[in-house]
Amino acid sequence: MMKRFTLVCVSLFAFTVTGFSQDWLWDGEKDKKCSRKDLKPFTELKFGGLNPADTGSGNLFGITTGHQLDSRIFWAFEVNYFKSAYREETTVAIFDSAGITFEERQLELEFNTIIVPVMFKIEYRLDLGDEEVEGPIYFRSGGGLGWNFIWNNENNFRADIERRRFFNGLGWQVSAGFEIRISEYGYVFFDGFYNDADAARNGERNQNGLPTWQTIDVSGYGFKVGLRIMGLGFAL
């Protein structure tokens, strides 16, 4: 896990540094000073996809809400809902009636995994417009740390087995992307991200007295697209 964290952080840093010239580094003369009343709350609604290592790919929905710290730095809480599904079906009969062909199928296996990460995030947002006019394009990156709650449901209809498993564990996430202003308070964005989390359950001891547990790896790459609304959220 530490090797993956180091690799992703180095890659994100290299992308940020090499992707922009020295002119994009912070300059107190270029950035407007933000008074407290200029620091706005914000809310993001997002949709995307994730491909965790042990569950297969699926869709995610999420909401982020937080507040500006200054003209470039934001803090936020984020909650995402991810679901992946696997079904194994077979055809048991084929019918042909009056030139119309249809099949009778049976469901043998069904697996569903739900992941709900709850994270605290720090985000960096850089205006790529000229010095006099804000936007309309921004570079954004961020990192978050939080807890992952995972529910795995298994139905094996062939063996008449039904299982429910719950896992939880620490996770972190890094992201980078771009944002486009579409109105006075509205922005659309696209982020690529890497999610790292190993969760566990059933910490017990076997007959030899040795600790045992079950783990699931939900680390993987994904993307998010969504709408950011400045001014919507809880004010400080």
XYZ file of C-alpha atoms in Angstrom:
236
model
C 0.000 0.000 0.000
C 2.846 2.411 0.839
C 4.547 1.754 -2.507
C 1.322 2.548 -4.385
C 0.831 5.725 -2.340
C 4.371 6.920 -3.106
C 4.063 6.121 -6.824
C 0.760 7.935 -7.219
C 1.926 11.001 -5.268
C 5.129 11.263 -7.327
C 3.174 10.897 -10.576
C 0.646 13.561 -9.552
C 3.421 15.948 -8.503
C 5.314 15.415 -11.767
C 2.160 16.010 -13.817
C 1.407 19.232 -11.963
C 4.948 20.611 -12.174
C 5.716 19.684 -15.788
C 2.243 20.482 -17.078
C 2.496 24.183 -16.216
C 5.240 26.708 -16.711
C 6.817 28.877 -14.036
C 4.196 31.534 -14.823
C 1.527 29.383 -13.160
C 3.256 29.289 -9.791
C 1.693 31.302 -6.980
C 2.186 35.030 -7.261
C 0.769 37.277 -4.554
C 0.524 40.185 -6.991
C -1.525 38.148 -9.492
C -3.978 36.558 -7.057
C -6.641 38.768 -5.558
C -6.633 38.948 -1.800
C -9.712 37.187 -0.463
C -11.562 38.756 2.426
C -13.619 36.457 4.614
C -16.829 37.397 2.790
C -15.233 36.357 -0.522
C -14.580 32.814 0.714
C -17.606 30.839 -0.426
C -18.975 27.400 0.394
C -19.450 24.981 -2.495
C -21.206 21.748 -3.360
C -20.423 19.199 -6.088
C -22.718 16.553 -7.574
C -20.913 13.870 -9.520
C -21.241 10.675 -11.532
C -18.499 8.329 -12.662
C -16.967 4.894 -12.734
C -14.464 2.862 -10.729
C -12.697 -0.446 -11.353
C -11.756 -1.955 -7.950
C -9.334 -4.864 -7.919
C -11.566 -7.475 -6.234
C -15.080 -6.511 -7.317
C -15.094 -5.548 -10.986
C -16.084 -2.225 -12.493
C -19.229 -0.295 -11.654
C -20.834 3.124 -11.445
C -20.583 5.661 -8.657
C -22.553 8.690 -7.527
C -21.322 11.237 -5.045
C -21.690 14.549 -3.299
C -18.971 16.852 -1.991
C -19.517 19.928 0.172
C -16.974 22.249 1.716
C -15.522 25.733 1.849
C -12.731 27.901 0.475
C -9.642 28.498 2.584
C -8.230 31.040 0.113
C -8.325 31.721 -3.642
C -6.834 28.304 -4.485
C -7.274 25.926 -1.540
C -10.535 24.259 -0.481
C -11.483 21.728 2.191
C -14.448 19.398 1.877
C -16.274 16.271 2.992
C -17.145 13.750 0.293
C -19.488 10.751 0.257
C -19.675 8.388 -2.723
C -21.930 5.425 -3.486
C -20.468 2.704 -5.730
C -22.170 -0.478 -6.929
C -20.951 -3.355 -9.073
C -22.987 -6.379 -10.105
C -22.202 -9.771 -11.613
C -24.800 -12.226 -12.906
C -24.321 -15.683 -14.407
C -27.208 -16.778 -16.611
C -27.741 -19.731 -18.931
C -30.254 -20.436 -21.683
C -32.406 -23.468 -20.908
C -34.799 -23.381 -23.887
C -35.344 -21.639 -27.209
C -38.845 -21.163 -28.602
C -40.004 -20.306 -32.108
C -43.592 -19.193 -32.406
C -45.040 -17.719 -35.594
C -41.632 -16.564 -36.743
C -40.734 -14.984 -33.389
C -37.813 -16.517 -31.501
C -37.368 -16.076 -27.771
C -35.359 -17.712 -24.982
C -36.006 -18.995 -21.506
C -33.097 -18.205 -19.220
C -32.193 -19.114 -15.666
C -30.164 -17.158 -13.111
C -27.476 -19.238 -11.388
C -25.170 -16.743 -9.659
C -25.595 -13.135 -8.574
C -23.038 -10.977 -6.767
C -23.509 -7.348 -5.703
C -20.931 -5.129 -4.028
C -21.688 -1.708 -2.545
C -18.879 0.627 -1.437
C -19.519 3.857 0.498
C -16.318 5.883 1.076
C -16.595 8.853 3.461
C -13.621 11.204 3.139
C -12.124 14.490 4.231
C -10.418 16.206 1.289
C -8.109 19.080 0.496
C -8.424 20.467 -3.049
C -6.229 22.772 -5.098
C -7.777 24.882 -7.899
C -5.746 26.947 -10.373
C -7.226 29.568 -12.707
C -5.809 29.099 -16.221
C -7.266 32.364 -17.547
C -5.340 35.599 -18.091
C -4.373 37.834 -15.230
C -7.299 40.225 -15.571
C -10.245 37.900 -16.231
C -11.247 34.904 -14.104
C -11.538 31.534 -15.859
C -13.179 30.047 -17.706
C -10.838 27.001 -17.417
C -9.280 25.734 -14.189
C -6.865 22.969 -13.279
C -7.843 21.053 -10.140
C -6.262 18.376 -8.001
C -6.885 16.951 -4.579
C -6.303 14.308 -1.993
C -8.513 12.709 0.616
C -8.390 10.356 3.584
C -11.326 8.503 5.076
C -13.133 5.267 5.820
C -14.661 2.732 3.422
C -17.829 0.758 4.229
C -18.334 -2.284 1.977
C -21.283 -4.656 1.667
C -20.905 -7.830 -0.421
C -24.005 -9.902 -1.209
C -23.716 -13.345 -2.803
C -26.529 -15.541 -4.095
C -25.529 -18.954 -5.410
C -28.836 -20.355 -6.628
C -27.253 -23.609 -7.862
C -25.966 -24.479 -4.391
C -28.786 -22.654 -2.553
C -26.284 -20.484 -0.696
C -26.883 -16.883 0.316
C -24.188 -14.847 2.049
C -23.922 -11.296 3.324
C -20.525 -9.855 4.217
C -19.564 -6.469 5.653
C -16.057 -5.022 5.417
C -14.603 -1.690 6.487
C -11.208 -0.042 6.449
C -9.089 3.029 5.946
C -8.651 4.425 2.442
C -7.135 7.361 0.574
C -7.666 8.965 -2.798
C -5.847 11.371 -5.135
C -7.289 13.100 -8.191
C -6.523 15.587 -10.962
C -8.640 17.150 -13.674
C -10.092 20.255 -15.256
C -13.048 22.525 -14.622
C -14.976 24.877 -16.948
C -17.111 27.792 -15.816
C -20.617 27.756 -17.352
C -22.393 30.471 -15.339
C -21.867 32.928 -12.509
C -21.827 30.160 -9.887
C -21.797 26.956 -11.947
C -18.862 24.858 -13.188
C -18.616 21.463 -14.887
C -15.593 19.272 -14.208
C -13.834 16.057 -15.189
C -11.474 14.248 -12.798
C -9.372 11.137 -13.070
C -8.611 9.545 -9.711
C -6.954 6.662 -7.918
C -8.646 5.088 -4.908
C -6.671 2.924 -2.474
C -8.395 0.849 0.194
C -7.987 -2.587 1.769
C -10.859 -3.543 4.057
C -11.189 -6.421 6.514
C -13.764 -8.375 8.539
C -14.047 -11.236 11.054
C -10.925 -10.800 13.110
C -10.795 -14.174 14.905
C -8.391 -16.940 15.901
C -8.191 -20.405 14.363
C -7.833 -23.732 16.188
C -4.083 -23.115 16.456
C -4.645 -19.801 18.194
C -3.416 -17.729 15.228
C -5.237 -14.534 14.176
C -7.287 -14.812 10.961
C -9.448 -12.369 8.999
C -10.967 -11.819 5.571
C -9.866 -8.951 3.319
C -11.085 -7.270 0.148
C -9.027 -4.944 -2.060
C -11.111 -2.145 -3.586
C -8.171 -0.160 -4.938
C -8.428 1.034 -8.519
C -8.607 3.841 -11.052
C -11.740 5.755 -11.977
C -13.213 8.973 -13.283
C -15.817 11.531 -12.183
C -17.782 14.168 -14.086
C -20.099 16.587 -12.386
C -21.405 20.025 -11.518
C -19.809 22.378 -8.994
C -21.981 25.153 -7.493
C -20.195 27.943 -5.670
C -22.145 29.570 -2.833
C -24.194 26.429 -2.121
C -23.285 24.752 1.147
C -22.779 25.539 4.804
C -21.238 28.914 5.569
C -18.610 29.392 8.242
